Coordinates of C-alpha atoms and ligand atoms in Angstrom, one line a residue:
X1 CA 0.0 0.0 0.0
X2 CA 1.8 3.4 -0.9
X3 CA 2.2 5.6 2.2
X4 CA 0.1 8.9 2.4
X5 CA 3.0 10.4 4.6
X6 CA 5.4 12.5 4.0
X7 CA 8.8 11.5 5.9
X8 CA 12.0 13.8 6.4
X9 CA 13.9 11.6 3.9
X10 CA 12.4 9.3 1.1
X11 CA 15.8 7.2 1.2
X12 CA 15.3 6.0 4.5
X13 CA 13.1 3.2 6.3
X14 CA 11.8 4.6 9.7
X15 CA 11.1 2.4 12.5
X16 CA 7.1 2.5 14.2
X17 CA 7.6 4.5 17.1
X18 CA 4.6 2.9 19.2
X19 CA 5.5 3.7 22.6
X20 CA 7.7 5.6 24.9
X21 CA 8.3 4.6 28.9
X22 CA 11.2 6.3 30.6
X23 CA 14.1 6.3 28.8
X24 CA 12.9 4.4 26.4
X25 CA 11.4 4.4 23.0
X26 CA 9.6 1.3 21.5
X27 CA 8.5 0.1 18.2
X28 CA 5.3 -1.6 16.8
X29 CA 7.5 -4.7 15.9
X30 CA 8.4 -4.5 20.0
X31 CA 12.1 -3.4 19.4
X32 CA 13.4 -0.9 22.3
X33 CA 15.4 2.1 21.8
X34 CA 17.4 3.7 24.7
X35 CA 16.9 7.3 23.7
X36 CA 20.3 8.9 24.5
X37 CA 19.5 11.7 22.2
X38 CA 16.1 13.4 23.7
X39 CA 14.8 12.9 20.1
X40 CA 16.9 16.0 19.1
X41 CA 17.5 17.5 22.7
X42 CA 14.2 17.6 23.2
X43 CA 13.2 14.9 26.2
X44 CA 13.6 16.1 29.9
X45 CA 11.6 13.9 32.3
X46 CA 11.4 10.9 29.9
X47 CA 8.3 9.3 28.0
X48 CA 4.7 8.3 29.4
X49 CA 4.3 10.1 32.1
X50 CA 1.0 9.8 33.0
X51 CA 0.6 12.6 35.0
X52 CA 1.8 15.2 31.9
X53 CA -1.0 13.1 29.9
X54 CA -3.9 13.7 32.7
X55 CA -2.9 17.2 32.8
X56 CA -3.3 17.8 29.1
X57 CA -6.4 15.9 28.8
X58 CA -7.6 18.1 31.6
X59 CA -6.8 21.2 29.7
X60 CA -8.5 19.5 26.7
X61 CA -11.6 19.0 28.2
X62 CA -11.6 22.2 30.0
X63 CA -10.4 25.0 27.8
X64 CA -8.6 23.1 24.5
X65 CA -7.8 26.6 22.6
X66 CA -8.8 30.6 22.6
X67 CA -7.4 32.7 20.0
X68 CA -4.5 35.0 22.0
X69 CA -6.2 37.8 20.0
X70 CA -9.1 37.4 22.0
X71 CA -8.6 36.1 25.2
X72 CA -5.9 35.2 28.2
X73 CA -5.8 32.3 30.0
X74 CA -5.1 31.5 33.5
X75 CA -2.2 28.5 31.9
X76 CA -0.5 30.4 30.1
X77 CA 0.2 33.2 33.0
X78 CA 1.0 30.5 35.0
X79 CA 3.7 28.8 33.2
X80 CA 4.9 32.1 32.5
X81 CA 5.8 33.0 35.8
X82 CA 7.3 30.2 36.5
X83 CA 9.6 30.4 33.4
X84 CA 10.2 34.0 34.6
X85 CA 11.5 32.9 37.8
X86 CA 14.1 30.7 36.0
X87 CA 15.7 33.4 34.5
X88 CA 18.4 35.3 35.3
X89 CA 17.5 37.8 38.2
X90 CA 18.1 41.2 35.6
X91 CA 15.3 39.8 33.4
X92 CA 12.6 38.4 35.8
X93 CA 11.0 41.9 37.4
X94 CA 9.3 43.2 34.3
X95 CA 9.8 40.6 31.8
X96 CA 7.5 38.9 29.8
X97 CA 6.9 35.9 27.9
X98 CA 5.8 35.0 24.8
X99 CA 4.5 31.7 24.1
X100 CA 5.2 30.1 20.4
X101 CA 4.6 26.5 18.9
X102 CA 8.5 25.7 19.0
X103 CA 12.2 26.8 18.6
X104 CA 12.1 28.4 14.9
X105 CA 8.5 30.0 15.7
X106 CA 10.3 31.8 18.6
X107 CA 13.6 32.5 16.3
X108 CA 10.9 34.4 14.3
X109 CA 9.7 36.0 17.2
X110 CA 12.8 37.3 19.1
X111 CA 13.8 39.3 14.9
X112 CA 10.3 40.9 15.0
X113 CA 10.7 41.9 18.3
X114 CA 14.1 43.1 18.2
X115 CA 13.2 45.2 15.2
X116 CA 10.1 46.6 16.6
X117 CA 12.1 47.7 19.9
X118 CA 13.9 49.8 17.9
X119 CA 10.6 51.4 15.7
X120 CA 9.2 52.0 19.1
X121 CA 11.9 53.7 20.3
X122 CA 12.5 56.1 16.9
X123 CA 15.9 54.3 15.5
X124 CA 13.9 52.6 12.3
X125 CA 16.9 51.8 10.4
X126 CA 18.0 49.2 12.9
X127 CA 16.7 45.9 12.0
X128 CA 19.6 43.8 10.9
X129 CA 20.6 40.7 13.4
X130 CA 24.2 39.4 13.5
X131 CA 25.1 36.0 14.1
X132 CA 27.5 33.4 14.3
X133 CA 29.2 31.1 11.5
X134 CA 28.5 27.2 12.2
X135 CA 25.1 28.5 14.2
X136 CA 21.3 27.2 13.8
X137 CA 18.4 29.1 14.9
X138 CA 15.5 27.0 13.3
X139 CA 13.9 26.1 9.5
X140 CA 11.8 29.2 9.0
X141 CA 13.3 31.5 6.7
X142 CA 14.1 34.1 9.0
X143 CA 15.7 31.5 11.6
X144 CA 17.6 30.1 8.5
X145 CA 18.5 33.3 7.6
X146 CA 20.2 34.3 11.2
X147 CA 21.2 30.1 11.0
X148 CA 25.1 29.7 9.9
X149 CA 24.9 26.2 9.1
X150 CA 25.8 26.0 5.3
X151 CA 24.6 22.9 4.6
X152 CA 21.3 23.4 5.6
X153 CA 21.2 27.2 4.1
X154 CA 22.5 26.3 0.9
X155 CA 19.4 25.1 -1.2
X156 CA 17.3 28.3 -0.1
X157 CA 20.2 30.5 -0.2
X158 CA 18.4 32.9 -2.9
X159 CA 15.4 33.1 -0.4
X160 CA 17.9 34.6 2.6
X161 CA 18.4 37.6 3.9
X162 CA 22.6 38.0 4.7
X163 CA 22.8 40.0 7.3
X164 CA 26.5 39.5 8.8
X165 CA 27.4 36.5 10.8
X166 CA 31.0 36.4 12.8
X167 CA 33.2 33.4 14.1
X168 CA 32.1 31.1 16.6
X169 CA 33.6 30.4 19.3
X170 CA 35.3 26.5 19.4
X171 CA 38.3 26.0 20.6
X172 CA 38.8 22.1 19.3
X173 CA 38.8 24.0 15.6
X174 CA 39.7 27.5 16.4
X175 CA 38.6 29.6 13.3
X176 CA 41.0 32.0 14.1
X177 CA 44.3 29.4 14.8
X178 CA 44.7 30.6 18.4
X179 CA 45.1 28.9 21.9
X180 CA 42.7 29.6 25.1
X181 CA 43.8 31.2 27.5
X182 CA 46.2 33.4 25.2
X183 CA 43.9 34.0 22.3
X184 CA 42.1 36.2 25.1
X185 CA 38.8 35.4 23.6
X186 CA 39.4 37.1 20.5
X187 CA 36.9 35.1 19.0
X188 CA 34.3 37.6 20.4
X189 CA 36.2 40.9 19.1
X190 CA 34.9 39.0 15.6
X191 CA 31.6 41.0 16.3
X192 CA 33.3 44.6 17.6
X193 CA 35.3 44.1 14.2
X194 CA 32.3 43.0 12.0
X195 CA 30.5 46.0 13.6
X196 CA 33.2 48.3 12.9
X197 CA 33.8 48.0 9.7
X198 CA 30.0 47.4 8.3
X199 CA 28.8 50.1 10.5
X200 CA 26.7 48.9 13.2
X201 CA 23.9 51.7 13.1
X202 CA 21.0 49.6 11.0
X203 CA 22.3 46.2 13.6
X204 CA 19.0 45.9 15.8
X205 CA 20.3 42.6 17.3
X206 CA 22.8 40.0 17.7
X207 CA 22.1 36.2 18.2
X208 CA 24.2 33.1 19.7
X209 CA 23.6 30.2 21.5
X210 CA 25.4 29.9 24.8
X211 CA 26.3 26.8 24.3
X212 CA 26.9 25.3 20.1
X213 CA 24.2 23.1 20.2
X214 CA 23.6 20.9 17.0
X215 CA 25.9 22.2 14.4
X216 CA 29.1 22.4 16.4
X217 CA 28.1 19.8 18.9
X218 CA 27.4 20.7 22.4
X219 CA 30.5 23.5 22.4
X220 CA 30.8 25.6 25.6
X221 CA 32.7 28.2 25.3
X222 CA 35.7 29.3 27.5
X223 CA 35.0 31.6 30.8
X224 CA 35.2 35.2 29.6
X225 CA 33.5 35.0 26.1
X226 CA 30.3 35.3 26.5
X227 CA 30.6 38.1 28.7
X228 CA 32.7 39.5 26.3
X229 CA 30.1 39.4 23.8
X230 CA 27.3 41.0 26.1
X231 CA 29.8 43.5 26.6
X232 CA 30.3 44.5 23.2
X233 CA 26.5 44.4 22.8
X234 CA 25.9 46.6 25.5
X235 CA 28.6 49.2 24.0
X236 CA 27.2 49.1 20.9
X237 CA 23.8 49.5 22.2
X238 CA 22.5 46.2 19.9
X239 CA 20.4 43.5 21.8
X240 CA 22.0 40.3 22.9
X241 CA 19.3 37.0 22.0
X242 CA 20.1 34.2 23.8
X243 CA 19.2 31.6 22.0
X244 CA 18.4 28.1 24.3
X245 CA 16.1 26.4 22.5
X246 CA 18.6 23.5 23.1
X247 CA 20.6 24.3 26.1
X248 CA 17.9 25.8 27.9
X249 CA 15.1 24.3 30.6
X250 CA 17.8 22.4 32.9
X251 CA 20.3 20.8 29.7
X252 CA 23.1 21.8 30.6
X253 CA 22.8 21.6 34.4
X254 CA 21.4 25.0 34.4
X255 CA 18.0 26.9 33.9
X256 CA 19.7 28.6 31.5
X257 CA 22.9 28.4 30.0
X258 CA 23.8 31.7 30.1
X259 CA 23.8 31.4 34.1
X260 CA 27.2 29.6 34.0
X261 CA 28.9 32.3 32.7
X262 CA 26.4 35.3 34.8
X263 CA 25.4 36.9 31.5
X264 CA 21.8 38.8 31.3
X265 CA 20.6 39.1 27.6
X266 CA 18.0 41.2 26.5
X267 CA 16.2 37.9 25.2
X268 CA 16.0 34.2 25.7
X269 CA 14.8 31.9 23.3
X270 CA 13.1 28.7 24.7
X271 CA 11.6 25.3 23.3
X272 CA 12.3 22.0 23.2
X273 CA 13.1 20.7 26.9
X274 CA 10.3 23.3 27.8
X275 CA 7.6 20.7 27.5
X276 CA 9.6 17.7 27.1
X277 CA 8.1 16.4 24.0
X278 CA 4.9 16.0 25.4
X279 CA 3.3 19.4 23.4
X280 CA 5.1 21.4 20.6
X281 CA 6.2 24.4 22.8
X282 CA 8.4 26.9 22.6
X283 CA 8.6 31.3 23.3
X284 CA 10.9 33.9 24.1
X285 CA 11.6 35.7 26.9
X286 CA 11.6 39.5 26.5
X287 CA 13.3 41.5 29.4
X288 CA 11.1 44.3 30.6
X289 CA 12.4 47.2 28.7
X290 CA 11.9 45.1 25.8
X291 CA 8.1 44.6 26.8
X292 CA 8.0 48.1 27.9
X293 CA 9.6 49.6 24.6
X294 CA 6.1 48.0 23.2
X295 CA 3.4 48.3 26.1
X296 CA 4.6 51.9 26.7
X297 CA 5.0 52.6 22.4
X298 CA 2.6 51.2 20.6
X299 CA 0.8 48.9 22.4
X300 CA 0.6 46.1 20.1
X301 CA 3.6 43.7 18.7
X302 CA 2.8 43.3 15.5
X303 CA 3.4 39.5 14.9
X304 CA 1.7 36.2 16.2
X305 CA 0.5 32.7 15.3
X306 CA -2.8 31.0 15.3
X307 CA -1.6 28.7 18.6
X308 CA 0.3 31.5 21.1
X309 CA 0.3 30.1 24.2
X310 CA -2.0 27.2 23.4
X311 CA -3.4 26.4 27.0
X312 CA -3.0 22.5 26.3
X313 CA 0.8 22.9 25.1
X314 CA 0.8 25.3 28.6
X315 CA -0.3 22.8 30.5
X316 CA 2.4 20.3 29.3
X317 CA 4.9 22.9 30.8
X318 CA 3.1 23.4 33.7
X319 CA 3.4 19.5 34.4
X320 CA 6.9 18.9 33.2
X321 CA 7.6 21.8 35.3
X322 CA 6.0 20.0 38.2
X323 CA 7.4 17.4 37.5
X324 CA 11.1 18.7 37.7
X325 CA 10.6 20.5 40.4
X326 CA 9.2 17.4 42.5
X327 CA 12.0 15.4 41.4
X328 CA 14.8 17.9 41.7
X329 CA 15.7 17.0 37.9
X330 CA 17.6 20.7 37.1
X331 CA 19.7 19.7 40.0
X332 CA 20.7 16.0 39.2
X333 CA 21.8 17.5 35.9
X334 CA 25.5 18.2 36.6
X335 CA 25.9 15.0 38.4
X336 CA 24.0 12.8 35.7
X337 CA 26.3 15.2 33.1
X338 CA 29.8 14.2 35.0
X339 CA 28.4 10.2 34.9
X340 CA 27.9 11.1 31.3
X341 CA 30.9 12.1 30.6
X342 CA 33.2 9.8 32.5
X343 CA 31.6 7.5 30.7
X344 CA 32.4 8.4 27.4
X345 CA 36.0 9.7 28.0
X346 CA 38.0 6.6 27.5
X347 CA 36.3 6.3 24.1
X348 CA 39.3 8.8 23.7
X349 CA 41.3 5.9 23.4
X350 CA 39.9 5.3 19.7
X351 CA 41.7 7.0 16.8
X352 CA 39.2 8.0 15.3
X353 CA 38.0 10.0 18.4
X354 CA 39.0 13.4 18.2
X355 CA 36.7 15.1 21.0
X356 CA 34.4 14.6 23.4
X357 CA 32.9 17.6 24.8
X358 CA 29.6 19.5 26.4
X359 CA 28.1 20.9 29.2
X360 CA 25.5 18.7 31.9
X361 CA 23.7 16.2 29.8
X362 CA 24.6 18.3 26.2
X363 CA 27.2 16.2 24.7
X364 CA 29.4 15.5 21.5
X365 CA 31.8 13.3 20.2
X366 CA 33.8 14.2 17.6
X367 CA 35.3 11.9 14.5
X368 CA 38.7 12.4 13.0
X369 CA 40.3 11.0 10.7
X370 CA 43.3 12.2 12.2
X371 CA 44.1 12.2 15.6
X372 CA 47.0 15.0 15.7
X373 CA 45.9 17.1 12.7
X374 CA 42.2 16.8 14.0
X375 CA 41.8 16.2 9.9
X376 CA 37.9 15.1 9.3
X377 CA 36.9 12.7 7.9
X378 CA 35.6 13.2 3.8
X379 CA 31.8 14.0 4.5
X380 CA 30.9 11.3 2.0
X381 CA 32.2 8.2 4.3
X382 CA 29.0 9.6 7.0
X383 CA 30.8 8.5 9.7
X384 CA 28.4 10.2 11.8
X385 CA 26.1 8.4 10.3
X386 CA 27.3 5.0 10.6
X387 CA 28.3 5.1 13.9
X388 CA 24.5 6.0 14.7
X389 CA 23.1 3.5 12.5
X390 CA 25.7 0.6 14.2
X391 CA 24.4 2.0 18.0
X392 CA 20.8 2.0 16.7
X393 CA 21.5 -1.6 15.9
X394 CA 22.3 -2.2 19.8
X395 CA 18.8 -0.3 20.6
X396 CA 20.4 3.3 21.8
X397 CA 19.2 6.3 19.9
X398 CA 21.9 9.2 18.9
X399 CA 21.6 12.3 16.9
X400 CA 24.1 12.4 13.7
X401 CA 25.5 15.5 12.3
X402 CA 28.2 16.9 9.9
X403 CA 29.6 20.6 9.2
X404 CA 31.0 21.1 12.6
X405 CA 34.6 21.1 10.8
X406 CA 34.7 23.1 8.1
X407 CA 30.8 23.4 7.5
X408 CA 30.8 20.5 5.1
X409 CA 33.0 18.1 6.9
X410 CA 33.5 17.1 10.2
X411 CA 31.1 13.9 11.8
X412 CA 29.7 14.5 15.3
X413 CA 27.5 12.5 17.5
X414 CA 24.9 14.3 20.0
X415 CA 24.0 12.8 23.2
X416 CA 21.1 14.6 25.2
X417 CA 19.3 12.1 27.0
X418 CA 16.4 12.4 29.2
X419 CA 17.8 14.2 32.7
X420 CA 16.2 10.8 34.3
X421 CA 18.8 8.9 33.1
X422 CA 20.2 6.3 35.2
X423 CA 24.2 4.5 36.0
X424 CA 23.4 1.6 33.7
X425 CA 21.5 3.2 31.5
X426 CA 24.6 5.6 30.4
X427 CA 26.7 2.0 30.8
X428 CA 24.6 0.6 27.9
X429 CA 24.8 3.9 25.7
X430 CA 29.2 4.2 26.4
X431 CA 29.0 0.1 25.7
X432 CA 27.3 0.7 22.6
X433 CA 29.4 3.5 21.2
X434 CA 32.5 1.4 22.2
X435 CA 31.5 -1.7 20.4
X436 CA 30.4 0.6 17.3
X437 CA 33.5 2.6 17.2
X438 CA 35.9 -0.2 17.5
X439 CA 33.8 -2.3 14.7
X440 CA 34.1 0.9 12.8
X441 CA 38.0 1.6 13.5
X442 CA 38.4 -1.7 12.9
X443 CA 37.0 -3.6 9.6
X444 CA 35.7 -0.2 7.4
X445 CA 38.8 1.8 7.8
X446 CA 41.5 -0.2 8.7
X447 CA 40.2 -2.6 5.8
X448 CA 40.8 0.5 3.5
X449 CA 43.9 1.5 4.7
X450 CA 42.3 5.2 6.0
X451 CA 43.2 4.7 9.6
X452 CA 46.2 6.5 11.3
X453 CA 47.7 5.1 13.6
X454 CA 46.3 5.4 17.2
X455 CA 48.1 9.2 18.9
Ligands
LIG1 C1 19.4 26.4 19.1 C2 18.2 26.1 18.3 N1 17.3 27.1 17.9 C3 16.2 26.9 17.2 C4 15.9 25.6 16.8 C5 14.6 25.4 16.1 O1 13.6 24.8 16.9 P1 12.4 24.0 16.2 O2 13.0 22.8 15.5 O3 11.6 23.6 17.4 O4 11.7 24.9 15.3 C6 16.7 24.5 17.2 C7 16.4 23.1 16.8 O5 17.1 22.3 16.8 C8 17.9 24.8 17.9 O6 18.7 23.8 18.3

């Protein structure tokens, strides 16, 4: 029977996802998948949690939607205090938050809103947002637009707008050849020198994430940078966005990324983890003189989607917010992260592993096809790939991903598994990447002569 849906790629053959419990994902044919990955980052408190169910269906049954142009709802004020509270202390007073159906919805959002700031306050030729090289901000064509990930830009390249987008910052591949803690974090003067000479009086904004999440591959940057950055934002007088779509809601051990390094942007950018899966979900948070620059101008942003705020996608926040907080989850992060992570350190041994790196439970490993050189591997062996593939095999989900070497090369694995996550649950995951690595070291490369020898 031909299929009536339409999958992300043609060339593959999907698995039924029938159920989730836990940690765990399972097939229609009964097969269960250890999902290290969170789906793409997105799974906090794990799958089937019948409480997050009984609270949607509550929501369903008592108020399923209300257009945001017409009313308010008591759900959506809720969970908006409580993501207030998250934030960092310079935002929470008189901020607000706007609620969106996901990550690129609320990539959309945050250039709107950055552009209308600055109509409201009389500066109308601001409206162009910097960003970073390597970076990815969602699929809508504004997101893309902001997004530096080449591979993914290139196809709809015509439909872009090219704003200006600097180095990032990843000191495994420094773009600019130096060493931390000499380079001084000159990685961030990128954007005082982009700034200076394009002229930075039409630049309404400039976007990062804290923390690299897909493209690069869970990269933190070094202490110093990202307060660098604000700081050259604040000089400037441009917004800093704070995009944590990934490496917000608890990720990286955390609320908020940008706590680790005590940064206060102008915006946050939320989705994902937000809801854990369980509702598509996702906003910004707008500091209050952002709000204010509106409430106090105008009155009325002039942007919004048919589900803002959806009070059944709220109520999925609420829960997995009760949830966390009842289980302490944001707190078991950094010690679940540092299980993580000693786990998959001796996979260093491998030659092929160039990297493993990331912040709480946001983590990479990198593939090279040279240990010393750090030389990738040609982006047509999808090593990435295969290694996924091979661990899928063994029943553990991971997320796949090239570019984070030279945009087009360079094979990373991401691991973001749900913060409930237990000892021999990460045991299973490091077993399965060992045994896939070493299969892979072993007959495919050795067998073609491509491996160097062990540094
Ligand atoms: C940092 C970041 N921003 C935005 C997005 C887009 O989010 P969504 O896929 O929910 O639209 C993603 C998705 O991976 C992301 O990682």
């Amino acid at each position: 029977m031909s299929k009536a849906f339409f999958p992300r790629n043609f060339l593959k053959v999907y698995p039924q996802a029938a159920r989730g419990e836990g940690c765990f994902i399972f097939t229609s044919e009964g097969k269960r998948y250890l999902d290290a990955s969170g789906g793409a980052a997105v799974v906090t408190i794990g799958h089937g949690v019948e409480e997050v169910a009984r609270a949607m269906a509550e929501q369903a049954r008592t108020l399923a939607y209300a257009h945001s142009s017409q009313f308010e709802s008591s759900v959506a004020e809720k969970l908006a205090r409580r993501i207030l509270a998250l934030v960092p202390p310079g935002m929470q007073g008189r901020g607000r938050v706007y609620f969106t159906s996901g990550g690129s919805e609320a990539t959309e959002t945050a250039l709107k809103l950055a552009r209308q700031y600055w109509i409201e306050r009389g500066d109308k030729k601001r409206f162009r947002v910097i960003s970073r090289k390597q970076s990815y901000h969602g699929a809508t064509l504004g997101a893309l637009s902001v997004s530096g990930n080449v591979r993914r830009r290139e196809p709809f390249a015509p439909m872009l707008a090219e704003w200006g987008h600097v180095v990032p910052c990843f000191c495994y591949r420094c773009p600019l050849g130096l060493t931390y803690p000499e380079c001084n974090v000159d990685c961030a003067d990128d954007l005082e020198r982009l700034l200076e000479s394009d002229g930075s009086s039409d630049v309404a904004a400039f976007i990062l994430e804290p923390v690299a999440g897909a493209t690069l591959g869970a990269v933190a940057p070094p202490d110093g940078y990202l307060q660098r950055i604000a700081e050259i934002c604040r000089e400037r007088g441009i917004l800093l966005i704070a995009d944590e779509v990934m490496s917000g809601m608890g990720r990286t051990g955390r609320p908020f990324a940008v706590d680790h390094w005590g940064v206060t942007p102008d915006m946050i950018l939320f989705g994902k983890g937000i809801a854990s899966g369980y509702a598509p979900l996702g906003g910004v948070i707008a500091a209050g003189h952002i709000a204010e620059a509106i409430s106090g101008g105008s009155g009325a942003f002039l942007h919004g989607f048919t589900y803002n705020a959806h009070p059944v996608a709220c109520a999925a926040g609420n829960a997995v917010l009760d949830y966390i907080e009842r289980e302490n989850l944001f707190a078991g992060v950094e010690a679940r992260g540092r299980d993580l992570r000693a786990s998959l350190e001796p996979l260093k041994r491998f030659s092929i592993v160039g990297d493993v790196r990331g912040k709480g439970l946001l983590m990479a490993i990198e593939f090279v096809r040279d240990k010393a050189t750090r030389e990738p591997f040609p982006a047509d062996m999808h090593i990435a790939s295969r290694i996924q593939e091979d661990v899928l095999e063994a029943g553990v989900m991971t997320y796949p991903i090239q570019g984070c070497a030279d945009d087009m090369r360079g094979d990373h694995i991401l691991l973001a598994p749900p913060f409930t996550i237990t000892t021999p649950m990460i045991q299973t995951l490091a077993d399965a990447l060992t045994r896939a690595i070493a299969e892979l070291e072993r007959t495919h490369l050795a067998g073609r002569g491509g491996v160097p020898a062990a540094h």
